[in-house]
Amino acid sequence: MRIIIGADHAGYPLKQDLIAHLRDAGHDVTDLGTHSTEAFDYPDISADVARAVVAGEGDRGIIVCGSGAGASIAANKITGARAAVIHDTYTARQAVEDDDLNILTLGGRVIGPLTAKEVVDTFIGAEFSGAERHVRRLRKVVELDRNRG
C-alpha cells in the first residue's frame, strides 16, 4: 500500500518509528516531513498529507502531532479528507470499514510506539465494507463537505 506520512515536531520521533515499521512490512512510504524536532506547525503538514491523499498520491495517510487532535481537525479542512484521531485497534478498523477513513492521526505524546504500530497495521489492513448503509452515510458526509460554508 502507498502511505503518505507526516508529522509536526511533537510527532517526529513516532513518525520515524512508523516509517521503519511500514517499510519493513513492504509498504511504499512517502515522508512529507517534518524532518526534526524543531518547531513545526501541524496545520501545514496536515494539509500537505491530506492534499496528497485526496490527489491519489497515496492510498492512505498518517499524521502524527502531539495529541492527534489538531492534525485531525486541520486535515478535515481539505475536501475529500476523512481523518480521525485514533489510539485503539477497534476504532481503527471500524473507521475504515464503516466510514472509509483515509487519514489516521495519532498523538505522539499520547500513544506508545508498540500500540501505535498495532493501530497503524489495523488501519492499513482494513477495507471499506461497501455495505449499503455505509455507502449511504458516506454520501451524506461527502454532501456535507460540498456544502461547507
C-alpha positions as semicolon CSV with decimal commas, in nm:
position;residue;x (nm);y (nm);z (nm)
1;M;0,000;0,000;0,000
2;R;0,114;0,356;-0,070
3;I;0,125;0,555;0,253
4;I;0,171;0,931;0,283
5;I;0,304;1,025;0,627
6;G;0,387;1,347;0,804
7;A;0,432;1,492;1,150
8;D;0,494;1,809;1,339
9;H;0,787;1,835;1,581
10;A;0,599;1,655;1,861
11;G;0,516;1,363;1,634
12;Y;0,855;1,336;1,465
13;P;1,003;1,057;1,684
14;L;0,695;0,834;1,647
15;K;0,675;0,910;1,274
16;Q;1,029;0,779;1,232
17;D;0,938;0,453;1,411
18;L;0,627;0,414;1,196
19;I;0,813;0,475;0,870
20;A;1,061;0,197;0,952
21;H;0,778;-0,035;1,056
22;L;0,575;0,033;0,741
23;R;0,872;-0,008;0,508
24;D;0,972;-0,332;0,683
25;A;0,617;-0,454;0,610
26;G;0,666;-0,378;0,240
27;H;0,463;-0,058;0,210
28;D;0,564;0,232;-0,015
29;V;0,602;0,526;0,226
30;T;0,629;0,891;0,125
31;D;0,754;1,109;0,410
32;L;0,639;1,470;0,373
33;G;0,822;1,585;0,687
34;T;0,899;1,737;0,926
35;H;1,250;1,601;0,949
36;S;1,348;1,711;1,300
37;T;1,215;1,804;1,642
38;E;1,243;2,177;1,565
39;A;0,910;2,357;1,599
40;F;0,682;2,292;1,302
41;D;0,313;2,383;1,273
42;Y;0,077;2,084;1,248
43;P;-0,173;2,257;1,012
44;D;0,092;2,278;0,742
45;I;0,186;1,910;0,746
46;S;-0,176;1,803;0,793
47;A;-0,281;1,992;0,482
48;D;0,011;1,851;0,283
49;V;-0,071;1,492;0,377
50;A;-0,445;1,539;0,320
51;R;-0,394;1,700;-0,021
52;A;-0,161;1,420;-0,128
53;V;-0,408;1,150;-0,024
54;V;-0,704;1,325;-0,187
55;A;-0,499;1,371;-0,506
56;G;-0,435;0,996;-0,517
57;E;-0,062;1,017;-0,448
58;G;-0,114;0,761;-0,172
59;D;-0,380;0,514;-0,069
60;R;-0,387;0,626;0,294
61;G;-0,234;0,896;0,509
62;I;-0,091;0,907;0,860
63;I;-0,024;1,227;1,052
64;V;0,139;1,245;1,395
65;C;0,124;1,552;1,617
66;G;0,130;1,588;1,996
67;S;-0,227;1,472;2,062
68;G;-0,351;1,381;1,714
69;A;-0,645;1,617;1,759
70;G;-0,504;1,925;1,588
71;A;-0,382;1,721;1,292
72;S;-0,726;1,564;1,254
73;I;-0,904;1,899;1,264
74;A;-0,666;2,051;1,010
75;A;-0,670;1,754;0,771
76;N;-1,050;1,751;0,766
77;K;-1,049;2,105;0,624
78;I;-0,927;1,956;0,295
79;T;-1,221;1,845;0,082
80;G;-1,216;1,468;0,042
81;A;-1,008;1,403;0,353
82;R;-1,166;1,181;0,618
83;A;-0,932;1,198;0,916
84;A;-0,972;1,086;1,275
85;V;-0,750;1,068;1,580
86;I;-0,744;0,704;1,685
87;H;-0,548;0,526;1,956
88;D;-0,709;0,178;1,954
89;T;-0,742;-0,103;1,704
90;Y;-1,122;-0,137;1,725
91;T;-1,179;0,222;1,616
92;A;-0,906;0,198;1,352
93;R;-1,083;-0,096;1,189
94;Q;-1,436;0,040;1,231
95;A;-1,347;0,384;1,096
96;V;-1,220;0,233;0,772
97;E;-1,482;-0,040;0,732
98;D;-1,781;0,183;0,814
99;D;-1,664;0,539;0,744
100;D;-1,399;0,494;0,471
101;L;-1,136;0,671;0,682
102;N;-0,843;0,766;0,461
103;I;-0,621;0,951;0,711
104;L;-0,520;0,828;1,055
105;T;-0,394;1,081;1,307
106;L;-0,201;0,982;1,616
107;G;-0,080;1,162;1,925
108;G;0,294;1,117;1,958
109;R;0,270;1,232;2,321
110;V;-0,030;1,004;2,389
111;I;0,033;0,662;2,237
112;G;0,336;0,438;2,273
113;P;0,522;0,304;1,970
114;L;0,406;-0,059;2,005
115;T;0,039;0,033;2,031
116;A;0,081;0,287;1,751
117;K;0,218;0,015;1,524
118;E;-0,080;-0,210;1,605
119;V;-0,321;0,074;1,530
120;V;-0,143;0,156;1,204
121;D;-0,141;-0,210;1,097
122;T;-0,513;-0,236;1,167
123;F;-0,583;0,088;0,976
124;I;-0,376;-0,029;0,679
125;G;-0,529;-0,377;0,682
126;A;-0,893;-0,266;0,694
127;E;-1,110;-0,207;0,387
128;F;-1,430;-0,009;0,340
129;S;-1,719;-0,256;0,360
130;G;-1,925;-0,106;0,079
131;A;-2,238;-0,202;0,272
132;E;-2,541;-0,003;0,152
133;R;-2,592;0,172;0,486
134;H;-2,227;0,279;0,497
135;V;-2,231;0,399;0,136
136;R;-2,549;0,599;0,211
137;R;-2,388;0,757;0,517
138;L;-2,065;0,831;0,331
139;R;-2,266;1,007;0,058
140;K;-2,418;1,226;0,329
141;V;-2,072;1,308;0,465
142;V;-1,949;1,396;0,115
143;E;-2,253;1,621;0,069
144;L;-2,176;1,800;0,396
145;D;-1,823;1,853;0,268
146;R;-1,954;2,004;-0,058
147;N;-2,183;2,243;0,124
148;R;-1,932;2,394;0,365
149;G;-1,966;2,749;0,442
